Amino acid sequence: MDGREPAARSDHGHRSVPHTADLRVEAWAPTAEGCIGELVQALVGSFADLSGARIVGERTCTVLAVSDPDLLAGVLEEVIYRMDVDGELPAALALGPIGGLDGARSVEVRFRMADTATAALVGAVPKAVSLHGLELGEGPGGWTGAATVDV
């Protein structure tokens, strides 16, 4: 990321950062799967408070991509798609291990979904994930990721 993280940050977390006309989310975790999960939480938390939302069930999907950053984009796009099409947002999620074969990457995601109509909107609703500035990679302190989202 950009070196502006708190010196004593925990081993996982997320934050929103200022970005002109868009939303920028950043996250860190010991694993790639954990980092993707933190980015989903950052995205949803940027515009919805799900603490009082009604849980409507679980959904699973498998996201396929050619790289780890593209895998991140696919998971975030799934969140936006479920919100737009089904009126649901993930109140919690679990990611299986990221797999790969012949240059492809895949991850199974299980979402515990909340009814968007029962959530409190607290920010601009995301429309799409930008491929510009998309990051997911491993470094000496674990995995870091970032995404810019059109709102």
PDB file of C-alpha atoms in Angstrom, residues 48-119:
ATOM      1  CA  ALA A  48     -24.491   0.232   4.472  1.00  0.00           C
ATOM      2  CA  ASP A  49     -24.941  -0.492   8.163  1.00  0.00           C
ATOM      3  CA  LEU A  50     -26.127  -4.094   8.370  1.00  0.00           C
ATOM      4  CA  SER A  51     -26.331  -4.281  12.177  1.00  0.00           C
ATOM      5  CA  GLY A  52     -30.152  -4.197  12.093  1.00  0.00           C
ATOM      6  CA  ALA A  53     -30.648  -5.854   8.708  1.00  0.00           C
ATOM      7  CA  ARG A  54     -32.687  -9.037   8.334  1.00  0.00           C
ATOM      8  CA  ILE A  55     -30.673 -12.120   7.319  1.00  0.00           C
ATOM      9  CA  VAL A  56     -32.285 -13.852   4.334  1.00  0.00           C
ATOM     10  CA  GLY A  57     -30.033 -16.849   3.758  1.00  0.00           C
ATOM     11  CA  GLU A  58     -26.749 -18.048   2.373  1.00  0.00           C
ATOM     12  CA  ARG A  59     -25.461 -17.916  -1.187  1.00  0.00           C
ATOM     13  CA  THR A  60     -22.395 -19.541  -2.671  1.00  0.00           C
ATOM     14  CA  CYS A  61     -20.486 -18.875  -5.839  1.00  0.00           C
ATOM     15  CA  THR A  62     -17.178 -19.737  -7.431  1.00  0.00           C
ATOM     16  CA  VAL A  63     -15.203 -16.838  -8.863  1.00  0.00           C
ATOM     17  CA  LEU A  64     -12.728 -17.542 -11.676  1.00  0.00           C
ATOM     18  CA  ALA A  65      -9.975 -15.195 -12.855  1.00  0.00           C
ATOM     19  CA  VAL A  66      -6.546 -15.078 -14.488  1.00  0.00           C
ATOM     20  CA  SER A  67      -4.765 -13.321 -11.594  1.00  0.00           C
ATOM     21  CA  ASP A  68      -5.175 -12.565  -7.907  1.00  0.00           C
ATOM     22  CA  PRO A  69      -6.184  -8.916  -8.517  1.00  0.00           C
ATOM     23  CA  ASP A  70      -8.775 -10.093 -11.066  1.00  0.00           C
ATOM     24  CA  LEU A  71     -10.042 -12.612  -8.502  1.00  0.00           C
ATOM     25  CA  LEU A  72     -10.514  -9.735  -6.051  1.00  0.00           C
ATOM     26  CA  ALA A  73     -12.419  -7.768  -8.692  1.00  0.00           C
ATOM     27  CA  GLY A  74     -14.635 -10.782  -9.363  1.00  0.00           C
ATOM     28  CA  VAL A  75     -15.580 -11.168  -5.701  1.00  0.00           C
ATOM     29  CA  LEU A  76     -16.335  -7.446  -5.326  1.00  0.00           C
ATOM     30  CA  GLU A  77     -18.382  -7.478  -8.550  1.00  0.00           C
ATOM     31  CA  GLU A  78     -20.359 -10.442  -7.160  1.00  0.00           C
ATOM     32  CA  VAL A  79     -21.250  -8.327  -4.108  1.00  0.00           C
ATOM     33  CA  ILE A  80     -22.455  -5.472  -6.346  1.00  0.00           C
ATOM     34  CA  TYR A  81     -24.347  -7.901  -8.604  1.00  0.00           C
ATOM     35  CA  ARG A  82     -26.160  -9.548  -5.658  1.00  0.00           C
ATOM     36  CA  MET A  83     -27.148  -6.120  -4.375  1.00  0.00           C
ATOM     37  CA  ASP A  84     -28.463  -4.983  -7.761  1.00  0.00           C
ATOM     38  CA  VAL A  85     -30.221  -8.198  -8.813  1.00  0.00           C
ATOM     39  CA  ASP A  86     -31.289  -9.835  -5.545  1.00  0.00           C
ATOM     40  CA  GLY A  87     -31.446  -6.878  -3.155  1.00  0.00           C
ATOM     41  CA  GLU A  88     -29.004  -8.594  -0.811  1.00  0.00           C
ATOM     42  CA  LEU A  89     -25.689  -7.684   0.821  1.00  0.00           C
ATOM     43  CA  PRO A  90     -23.194  -9.937   2.588  1.00  0.00           C
ATOM     44  CA  ALA A  91     -23.427  -9.586   6.356  1.00  0.00           C
ATOM     45  CA  ALA A  92     -20.657 -12.188   6.621  1.00  0.00           C
ATOM     46  CA  LEU A  93     -18.626 -14.287   4.237  1.00  0.00           C
ATOM     47  CA  ALA A  94     -16.251 -17.223   4.134  1.00  0.00           C
ATOM     48  CA  LEU A  95     -13.772 -17.890   1.365  1.00  0.00           C
ATOM     49  CA  GLY A  96     -12.340 -21.274   0.539  1.00  0.00           C
ATOM     50  CA  PRO A  97      -8.678 -21.570  -0.370  1.00  0.00           C
ATOM     51  CA  ILE A  98      -7.631 -19.888  -3.590  1.00  0.00           C
ATOM     52  CA  GLY A  99      -6.757 -22.491  -6.168  1.00  0.00           C
ATOM     53  CA  GLY A 100      -5.041 -22.318  -9.492  1.00  0.00           C
ATOM     54  CA  LEU A 101      -4.411 -24.461 -12.508  1.00  0.00           C
ATOM     55  CA  ASP A 102      -2.967 -23.567 -15.909  1.00  0.00           C
ATOM     56  CA  GLY A 103      -2.831 -19.854 -15.107  1.00  0.00           C
ATOM     57  CA  ALA A 104      -6.400 -19.652 -13.802  1.00  0.00           C
ATOM     58  CA  ARG A 105      -7.328 -18.651 -10.253  1.00  0.00           C
ATOM     59  CA  SER A 106     -10.504 -19.649  -8.435  1.00  0.00           C
ATOM     60  CA  VAL A 107     -12.114 -19.227  -5.048  1.00  0.00           C
ATOM     61  CA  GLU A 108     -15.395 -20.430  -3.612  1.00  0.00           C
ATOM     62  CA  VAL A 109     -17.249 -17.789  -1.624  1.00  0.00           C
ATOM     63  CA  ARG A 110     -20.095 -18.384   0.830  1.00  0.00           C
ATOM     64  CA  PHE A 111     -22.079 -15.277   1.721  1.00  0.00           C
ATOM     65  CA  ARG A 112     -24.512 -14.859   4.620  1.00  0.00           C
ATOM     66  CA  MET A 113     -26.890 -12.394   3.021  1.00  0.00           C
ATOM     67  CA  ALA A 114     -28.938  -9.556   4.504  1.00  0.00           C
ATOM     68  CA  ASP A 115     -31.944  -7.878   2.905  1.00  0.00           C
ATOM     69  CA  THR A 116     -30.740  -4.549   1.511  1.00  0.00           C
ATOM     70  CA  ALA A 117     -34.148  -2.969   2.164  1.00  0.00           C
ATOM     71  CA  THR A 118     -33.656  -3.528   5.914  1.00  0.00           C
ATOM     72  CA  ALA A 119     -30.128  -2.052   5.991  1.00  0.00           C
TER      73      ALA A 119
END
